[in-house]
């Protein structure tokens, strides 16, 4: 049996930084709050929580003045303000690539552009980025949202548009949405496309597509709540008849796996190396 493990499987630079800095901070502080799950991986989260990480959804849940971690996805502008007003100390681990999008969005708005933010409405990164649009934008998650967003734009004071993306959005879907916007928007409107999909995501998705075309079984490892992991699963499904999405080796059925000659393994950005190695060894 041949096993191919993707070169880009697992932690990206932003997640590595968030996990390493959190572990360091937990060595110096017995308790630290984190706004939302640090990463979408139950096994890593469990370990961090055992060492004193407390996950909260809102600053109002804070009971004692401890440091607060801002995860790689970033937070909305108003949360920075709220923390400042309450004298709370943040350890800001927002990925530099996400911070770059916040900065770009603010610049576009200041230069008179209306923002079409392509991404998942409820994803924390999009919630954070949208706050930097100062309400001069629409979130487009699917093709079906384009017409409505164009209507909102037409009724606004804006005369130019920028189409920008969530860092972990599907590259292919982004291109389709951007093309459709160009087709539907009036000819006299300037449209800029700024494809801010993170390079790590792009490489991982391309590698997943390539490997899933070559194998008879594709195994995607990652949190079931991880959006980038789910995308790897969807990409693999398009190319391979047999695709499994698992969090750990415990979910593997060895008798089922024995049937295949060539198996591909990919993992989302929140999957640690040790879980990928455990799965590979188990096959
Ligand atoms: S996927 Fe890209 S943008 Fe997101 S945390 Fe990782 S490196 Fe940063």
mmCIF file of C-alpha atoms and ligand atoms in Angstrom:
data_model
loop_
_atom_site.group_PDB
_atom_site.id
_atom_site.type_symbol
_atom_site.label_atom_id
_atom_site.label_comp_id
_atom_site.label_asym_id
_atom_site.label_seq_id
_atom_site.Cartn_x
_atom_site.Cartn_y
_atom_site.Cartn_z
ATOM 1 C CA UNK A 1 0.000 0.000 0.000
ATOM 2 C CA UNK A 2 1.298 3.463 -0.923
ATOM 3 C CA UNK A 3 0.607 6.438 1.371
ATOM 4 C CA UNK A 4 1.061 10.040 0.262
ATOM 5 C CA UNK A 5 1.118 12.672 3.002
ATOM 6 C CA UNK A 6 0.745 16.231 1.744
ATOM 7 C CA UNK A 7 3.686 18.565 2.228
ATOM 8 C CA UNK A 8 1.323 21.355 3.252
ATOM 9 C CA UNK A 9 -0.774 19.241 5.650
ATOM 10 C CA UNK A 10 -1.243 20.728 9.111
ATOM 11 C CA UNK A 11 -0.366 23.906 11.008
ATOM 12 C CA UNK A 12 0.194 27.067 8.992
ATOM 13 C CA UNK A 13 2.525 29.835 10.222
ATOM 14 C CA UNK A 14 -0.337 31.805 11.820
ATOM 15 C CA UNK A 15 -1.592 28.826 13.815
ATOM 16 C CA UNK A 16 1.933 27.763 14.845
ATOM 17 C CA UNK A 17 2.571 31.263 16.155
ATOM 18 C CA UNK A 18 -0.752 31.322 18.058
ATOM 19 C CA UNK A 19 -0.180 27.935 19.703
ATOM 20 C CA UNK A 20 3.501 28.515 20.582
ATOM 21 C CA UNK A 21 2.859 31.981 22.061
ATOM 22 C CA UNK A 22 -0.139 30.693 24.028
ATOM 23 C CA UNK A 23 1.910 27.821 25.464
ATOM 24 C CA UNK A 24 4.630 30.311 26.443
ATOM 25 C CA UNK A 25 2.098 32.644 28.066
ATOM 26 C CA UNK A 26 0.580 29.762 30.014
ATOM 27 C CA UNK A 27 3.991 28.987 31.516
ATOM 28 C CA UNK A 28 4.057 32.473 33.021
ATOM 29 C CA UNK A 29 0.362 32.813 33.898
ATOM 30 C CA UNK A 30 -1.751 30.204 35.670
ATOM 31 C CA UNK A 31 -4.909 31.376 33.886
ATOM 32 C CA UNK A 32 -5.444 33.198 30.606
ATOM 33 C CA UNK A 33 -8.650 33.940 28.754
ATOM 34 C CA UNK A 34 -9.042 33.367 25.028
ATOM 35 C CA UNK A 35 -11.737 35.038 22.949
ATOM 36 C CA UNK A 36 -13.215 32.041 21.146
ATOM 37 C CA UNK A 37 -11.391 28.758 20.575
ATOM 38 C CA UNK A 38 -7.699 29.421 19.900
ATOM 39 C CA UNK A 39 -7.757 26.912 17.055
ATOM 40 C CA UNK A 40 -10.442 24.583 15.704
ATOM 41 C CA UNK A 41 -8.920 21.415 17.050
ATOM 42 C CA UNK A 42 -10.419 19.661 20.061
ATOM 43 C CA UNK A 43 -7.269 17.725 20.993
ATOM 44 C CA UNK A 44 -5.017 20.808 21.081
ATOM 45 C CA UNK A 45 -7.704 22.843 22.852
ATOM 46 C CA UNK A 46 -8.100 20.214 25.533
ATOM 47 C CA UNK A 47 -4.355 20.307 26.302
ATOM 48 C CA UNK A 48 -4.287 24.096 26.492
ATOM 49 C CA UNK A 49 -7.370 24.188 28.722
ATOM 50 C CA UNK A 50 -5.715 21.697 31.085
ATOM 51 C CA UNK A 51 -2.859 24.233 31.400
ATOM 52 C CA UNK A 52 -5.151 27.133 32.284
ATOM 53 C CA UNK A 53 -6.648 28.493 29.062
ATOM 54 C CA UNK A 54 -10.248 29.625 29.565
ATOM 55 C CA UNK A 55 -12.336 30.097 26.434
ATOM 56 C CA UNK A 56 -14.882 32.918 26.518
ATOM 57 C CA UNK A 57 -17.155 34.329 23.823
ATOM 58 C CA UNK A 58 -17.526 37.815 25.221
ATOM 59 C CA UNK A 59 -15.387 40.133 27.356
ATOM 60 C CA UNK A 60 -18.375 40.401 29.734
ATOM 61 C CA UNK A 61 -17.674 36.828 30.872
ATOM 62 C CA UNK A 62 -14.357 37.876 32.453
ATOM 63 C CA UNK A 63 -14.447 37.422 36.223
ATOM 64 C CA UNK A 64 -10.915 38.499 37.147
ATOM 65 C CA UNK A 65 -8.308 40.695 35.445
ATOM 66 C CA UNK A 66 -6.220 38.197 33.526
ATOM 67 C CA UNK A 67 -4.576 38.495 30.119
ATOM 68 C CA UNK A 68 -6.749 37.800 27.085
ATOM 69 C CA UNK A 69 -5.561 36.060 23.959
ATOM 70 C CA UNK A 70 -6.780 37.247 20.583
ATOM 71 C CA UNK A 71 -6.588 34.256 18.256
ATOM 72 C CA UNK A 72 -5.233 34.146 14.695
ATOM 73 C CA UNK A 73 -8.667 34.939 13.140
ATOM 74 C CA UNK A 74 -8.647 38.391 14.760
ATOM 75 C CA UNK A 75 -11.443 40.313 16.476
ATOM 76 C CA UNK A 76 -13.797 43.164 15.555
ATOM 77 C CA UNK A 77 -12.619 46.737 15.952
ATOM 78 C CA UNK A 78 -15.132 47.425 18.741
ATOM 79 C CA UNK A 79 -13.704 44.598 20.883
ATOM 80 C CA UNK A 80 -10.269 46.308 20.892
ATOM 81 C CA UNK A 81 -12.039 49.440 22.072
ATOM 82 C CA UNK A 82 -14.033 47.581 24.725
ATOM 83 C CA UNK A 83 -10.854 45.940 26.091
ATOM 84 C CA UNK A 84 -9.100 49.298 26.200
ATOM 85 C CA UNK A 85 -11.992 50.987 28.000
ATOM 86 C CA UNK A 86 -12.018 48.244 30.631
ATOM 87 C CA UNK A 87 -8.229 48.261 31.105
ATOM 88 C CA UNK A 88 -7.871 44.667 29.883
ATOM 89 C CA UNK A 89 -4.527 43.444 28.561
ATOM 90 C CA UNK A 90 -4.649 41.670 25.200
ATOM 91 C CA UNK A 91 -2.069 39.253 23.816
ATOM 92 C CA UNK A 92 -2.844 39.876 20.170
ATOM 93 C CA UNK A 93 -2.053 36.760 18.136
ATOM 94 C CA UNK A 94 -4.044 37.816 15.074
ATOM 95 C CA UNK A 95 -2.243 36.431 12.026
ATOM 96 C CA UNK A 96 -0.331 39.217 10.190
ATOM 97 C CA UNK A 97 -2.150 38.189 7.006
ATOM 98 C CA UNK A 98 -5.510 38.874 8.649
ATOM 99 C CA UNK A 99 -4.242 42.187 10.069
ATOM 100 C CA UNK A 100 -3.149 43.087 6.542
ATOM 101 C CA UNK A 101 -6.714 42.576 5.280
ATOM 102 C CA UNK A 102 -8.087 44.780 8.092
ATOM 103 C CA UNK A 103 -5.636 47.516 7.044
ATOM 104 C CA UNK A 104 -6.469 47.118 3.347
ATOM 105 C CA UNK A 105 -10.222 47.239 3.967
ATOM 106 C CA UNK A 106 -9.870 50.470 5.966
ATOM 107 C CA UNK A 107 -7.749 51.981 3.188
ATOM 108 C CA UNK A 108 -10.219 50.985 0.461
ATOM 109 C CA UNK A 109 -13.108 52.499 2.427
ATOM 110 C CA UNK A 110 -11.115 55.705 2.985
ATOM 111 C CA UNK A 111 -10.466 55.827 -0.765
ATOM 112 C CA UNK A 112 -14.170 55.577 -1.572
ATOM 113 C CA UNK A 113 -14.555 51.874 -2.377
ATOM 114 C CA UNK A 114 -17.544 49.761 -1.426
ATOM 115 C CA UNK A 115 -16.364 46.373 -0.098
ATOM 116 C CA UNK A 116 -17.642 43.025 -1.377
ATOM 117 C CA UNK A 117 -16.197 40.741 1.275
ATOM 118 C CA UNK A 118 -16.231 37.165 -0.008
ATOM 119 C CA UNK A 119 -16.347 34.707 2.882
ATOM 120 C CA UNK A 120 -18.489 32.907 5.407
ATOM 121 C CA UNK A 121 -20.839 35.309 7.174
ATOM 122 C CA UNK A 122 -20.492 33.728 10.607
ATOM 123 C CA UNK A 123 -16.766 32.952 10.467
ATOM 124 C CA UNK A 124 -14.891 34.934 13.182
ATOM 125 C CA UNK A 125 -12.364 36.245 10.653
ATOM 126 C CA UNK A 126 -15.152 37.685 8.494
ATOM 127 C CA UNK A 127 -16.995 39.090 11.522
ATOM 128 C CA UNK A 128 -13.733 40.825 12.505
ATOM 129 C CA UNK A 129 -12.860 42.052 9.004
ATOM 130 C CA UNK A 130 -16.371 43.321 8.342
ATOM 131 C CA UNK A 131 -16.080 45.640 11.344
ATOM 132 C CA UNK A 132 -13.229 47.412 9.513
ATOM 133 C CA UNK A 133 -15.546 48.095 6.532
ATOM 134 C CA UNK A 134 -17.356 50.703 8.679
ATOM 135 C CA UNK A 135 -20.642 49.291 7.315
ATOM 136 C CA UNK A 136 -19.621 50.184 3.734
ATOM 137 C CA UNK A 137 -19.725 46.636 2.523
ATOM 138 C CA UNK A 138 -21.573 43.384 1.953
ATOM 139 C CA UNK A 139 -20.531 39.866 2.824
ATOM 140 C CA UNK A 140 -20.913 37.424 -0.061
ATOM 141 C CA UNK A 141 -20.831 33.806 0.963
ATOM 142 C CA UNK A 142 -22.441 32.275 -2.114
ATOM 143 C CA UNK A 143 -23.364 33.181 -5.692
ATOM 144 C CA UNK A 144 -26.987 33.647 -4.543
ATOM 145 C CA UNK A 145 -25.974 36.706 -2.465
ATOM 146 C CA UNK A 146 -24.507 38.631 -5.418
ATOM 147 C CA UNK A 147 -27.694 40.244 -6.809
ATOM 148 C CA UNK A 148 -28.814 41.482 -3.400
ATOM 149 C CA UNK A 149 -25.336 42.873 -2.623
ATOM 150 C CA UNK A 150 -25.169 44.702 -5.956
ATOM 151 C CA UNK A 151 -28.576 46.269 -5.257
ATOM 152 C CA UNK A 152 -27.355 47.485 -1.833
ATOM 153 C CA UNK A 153 -24.233 48.912 -3.494
ATOM 154 C CA UNK A 154 -26.314 50.687 -6.191
ATOM 155 C CA UNK A 155 -28.392 52.353 -3.472
ATOM 156 C CA UNK A 156 -25.290 53.549 -1.630
ATOM 157 C CA UNK A 157 -23.239 56.676 -2.286
ATOM 158 C CA UNK A 158 -20.294 54.592 -3.548
ATOM 159 C CA UNK A 159 -19.127 54.493 -7.176
ATOM 160 C CA UNK A 160 -16.269 51.980 -6.968
ATOM 161 C CA UNK A 161 -16.080 48.407 -5.767
ATOM 162 C CA UNK A 162 -13.403 46.108 -4.402
ATOM 163 C CA UNK A 163 -13.884 42.344 -4.151
ATOM 164 C CA UNK A 164 -11.739 40.953 -1.338
ATOM 165 C CA UNK A 165 -11.658 37.558 0.363
ATOM 166 C CA UNK A 166 -11.468 35.621 3.601
ATOM 167 C CA UNK A 167 -7.959 34.131 3.944
ATOM 168 C CA UNK A 168 -9.242 30.551 3.936
ATOM 169 C CA UNK A 169 -11.913 30.842 1.235
ATOM 170 C CA UNK A 170 -11.886 28.439 -1.716
ATOM 171 C CA UNK A 171 -9.775 29.959 -4.468
ATOM 172 C CA UNK A 172 -11.980 28.527 -7.215
ATOM 173 C CA UNK A 173 -15.206 29.772 -5.605
ATOM 174 C CA UNK A 174 -13.710 33.215 -5.094
ATOM 175 C CA UNK A 175 -12.822 33.446 -8.817
ATOM 176 C CA UNK A 176 -16.363 32.434 -9.814
ATOM 177 C CA UNK A 177 -17.946 34.993 -7.476
ATOM 178 C CA UNK A 178 -15.572 37.779 -8.616
ATOM 179 C CA UNK A 179 -16.281 36.984 -12.306
ATOM 180 C CA UNK A 180 -20.028 37.032 -11.711
ATOM 181 C CA UNK A 181 -19.810 40.403 -9.918
ATOM 182 C CA UNK A 182 -17.846 41.835 -12.868
ATOM 183 C CA UNK A 183 -20.519 40.575 -15.280
ATOM 184 C CA UNK A 184 -23.421 41.960 -13.282
ATOM 185 C CA UNK A 185 -22.099 45.304 -12.125
ATOM 186 C CA UNK A 186 -22.826 48.325 -14.393
ATOM 187 C CA UNK A 187 -20.025 48.962 -16.937
ATOM 188 C CA UNK A 188 -19.227 52.454 -15.634
ATOM 189 C CA UNK A 189 -18.290 51.133 -12.179
ATOM 190 C CA UNK A 190 -14.640 50.481 -11.363
ATOM 191 C CA UNK A 191 -14.179 46.969 -9.949
ATOM 192 C CA UNK A 192 -10.917 45.875 -8.306
ATOM 193 C CA UNK A 193 -10.306 42.266 -7.335
ATOM 194 C CA UNK A 194 -7.995 41.780 -4.374
ATOM 195 C CA UNK A 195 -7.674 38.042 -3.810
ATOM 196 C CA UNK A 196 -6.466 37.958 -0.224
ATOM 197 C CA UNK A 197 -6.581 34.197 0.123
ATOM 198 C CA UNK A 198 -3.606 33.157 2.204
ATOM 199 C CA UNK A 199 -0.802 31.469 0.329
ATOM 200 C CA UNK A 200 -0.730 28.594 2.833
ATOM 201 C CA UNK A 201 -4.435 27.941 2.167
ATOM 202 C CA UNK A 202 -3.979 28.136 -1.572
ATOM 203 C CA UNK A 203 -1.030 25.713 -1.570
ATOM 204 C CA UNK A 204 -2.886 23.297 0.718
ATOM 205 C CA UNK A 205 -6.008 23.343 -1.459
ATOM 206 C CA UNK A 206 -4.007 22.843 -4.680
ATOM 207 C CA UNK A 207 -2.043 19.979 -3.162
ATOM 208 C CA UNK A 208 -5.276 18.385 -1.896
ATOM 209 C CA UNK A 209 -6.741 18.610 -5.377
ATOM 210 C CA UNK A 210 -3.638 17.048 -6.955
ATOM 211 C CA UNK A 211 -3.293 14.187 -4.439
ATOM 212 C CA UNK A 212 -7.018 13.373 -4.416
ATOM 213 C CA UNK A 213 -6.871 12.827 -8.192
ATOM 214 C CA UNK A 214 -4.087 10.239 -7.779
ATOM 215 C CA UNK A 215 -5.372 8.049 -4.935
ATOM 216 C CA UNK A 216 -8.268 5.630 -4.311
ATOM 217 C CA UNK A 217 -8.851 6.845 -0.762
ATOM 218 C CA UNK A 218 -8.317 10.323 0.598
ATOM 219 C CA UNK A 219 -8.160 10.953 4.345
ATOM 220 C CA UNK A 220 -8.639 14.515 5.564
ATOM 221 C CA UNK A 221 -7.641 15.115 9.178
ATOM 222 C CA UNK A 222 -8.989 18.073 11.090
ATOM 223 C CA UNK A 223 -11.579 19.472 13.436
ATOM 224 C CA UNK A 224 -15.171 18.941 12.285
ATOM 225 C CA UNK A 225 -15.714 22.609 13.194
ATOM 226 C CA UNK A 226 -12.765 23.779 11.065
ATOM 227 C CA UNK A 227 -13.879 25.578 7.941
ATOM 228 C CA UNK A 228 -10.589 25.115 6.055
ATOM 229 C CA UNK A 229 -10.656 21.375 6.833
ATOM 230 C CA UNK A 230 -14.195 21.104 5.465
ATOM 231 C CA UNK A 231 -13.003 22.768 2.252
ATOM 232 C CA UNK A 232 -10.261 20.170 1.840
ATOM 233 C CA UNK A 233 -12.946 17.513 2.213
ATOM 234 C CA UNK A 234 -15.131 19.165 -0.454
ATOM 235 C CA UNK A 235 -12.195 19.496 -2.879
ATOM 236 C CA UNK A 236 -11.290 15.840 -2.382
ATOM 237 C CA UNK A 237 -14.891 14.750 -2.945
ATOM 238 C CA UNK A 238 -14.817 16.341 -6.399
ATOM 239 C CA UNK A 239 -11.848 14.177 -7.434
ATOM 240 C CA UNK A 240 -12.004 10.982 -5.426
ATOM 241 C CA UNK A 241 -14.883 8.574 -4.757
ATOM 242 C CA UNK A 242 -13.684 7.612 -1.280
ATOM 243 C CA UNK A 243 -12.992 10.411 1.164
ATOM 244 C CA UNK A 244 -12.872 10.281 4.972
ATOM 245 C CA UNK A 245 -12.921 13.251 7.326
ATOM 246 C CA UNK A 246 -11.507 12.325 10.729
ATOM 247 C CA UNK A 247 -10.213 14.123 13.812
ATOM 248 C CA UNK A 248 -7.945 11.375 15.162
ATOM 249 C CA UNK A 249 -6.775 7.834 14.413
ATOM 250 C CA UNK A 250 -9.584 6.491 16.636
ATOM 251 C CA UNK A 251 -12.065 7.058 13.818
ATOM 252 C CA UNK A 252 -10.167 4.866 11.346
ATOM 253 C CA UNK A 253 -11.694 1.515 10.413
ATOM 254 C CA UNK A 254 -8.619 -0.592 9.571
ATOM 255 C CA UNK A 255 -10.616 -3.290 7.736
ATOM 256 C CA UNK A 256 -12.134 -0.677 5.454
ATOM 257 C CA UNK A 257 -8.735 0.928 4.756
ATOM 258 C CA UNK A 258 -7.114 -2.396 3.801
ATOM 259 C CA UNK A 259 -9.154 -2.421 0.572
ATOM 260 C CA UNK A 260 -7.201 0.493 -0.925
ATOM 261 C CA UNK A 261 -3.827 0.509 -2.717
ATOM 262 C CA UNK A 262 -3.026 4.185 -2.707
ATOM 263 C CA UNK A 263 -4.069 6.508 0.124
ATOM 264 C CA UNK A 264 -3.655 10.271 0.340
ATOM 265 C CA UNK A 265 -3.499 12.213 3.616
ATOM 266 C CA UNK A 266 -4.092 15.928 4.035
ATOM 267 C CA UNK A 267 -4.851 17.974 7.138
ATOM 268 C CA UNK A 268 -6.338 21.358 7.913
ATOM 269 C CA UNK A 269 -4.393 24.357 9.217
ATOM 270 C CA UNK A 270 -5.356 23.551 12.829
ATOM 271 C CA UNK A 271 -4.207 19.927 12.825
ATOM 272 C CA UNK A 272 -0.966 19.351 14.770
ATOM 273 C CA UNK A 273 1.857 17.258 13.324
ATOM 274 C CA UNK A 274 1.539 14.588 16.034
ATOM 275 C CA UNK A 275 -2.037 13.775 15.003
ATOM 276 C CA UNK A 276 -1.018 13.488 11.313
ATOM 277 C CA UNK A 277 1.847 11.160 12.297
ATOM 278 C CA UNK A 278 -0.432 9.008 14.481
ATOM 279 C CA UNK A 279 -2.886 8.562 11.604
ATOM 280 C CA UNK A 280 -0.131 7.780 9.060
ATOM 281 C CA UNK A 281 1.406 5.154 11.343
ATOM 282 C CA UNK A 282 -1.957 3.567 12.009
ATOM 283 C CA UNK A 283 -2.680 2.766 8.337
HETATM 284 S S1 LIG B 1 -4.420 30.198 7.189
HETATM 285 FE FE1 LIG B 1 -3.080 31.853 6.532
HETATM 286 S S2 LIG B 1 -4.131 33.683 7.260
HETATM 287 FE FE2 LIG B 1 -5.012 31.997 8.387
HETATM 288 S S3 LIG B 1 -3.794 31.863 10.238
HETATM 289 FE FE3 LIG B 1 -2.848 30.486 8.747
HETATM 290 S S4 LIG B 1 -1.217 31.724 7.782
HETATM 291 FE FE4 LIG B 1 -2.638 33.129 8.811
#
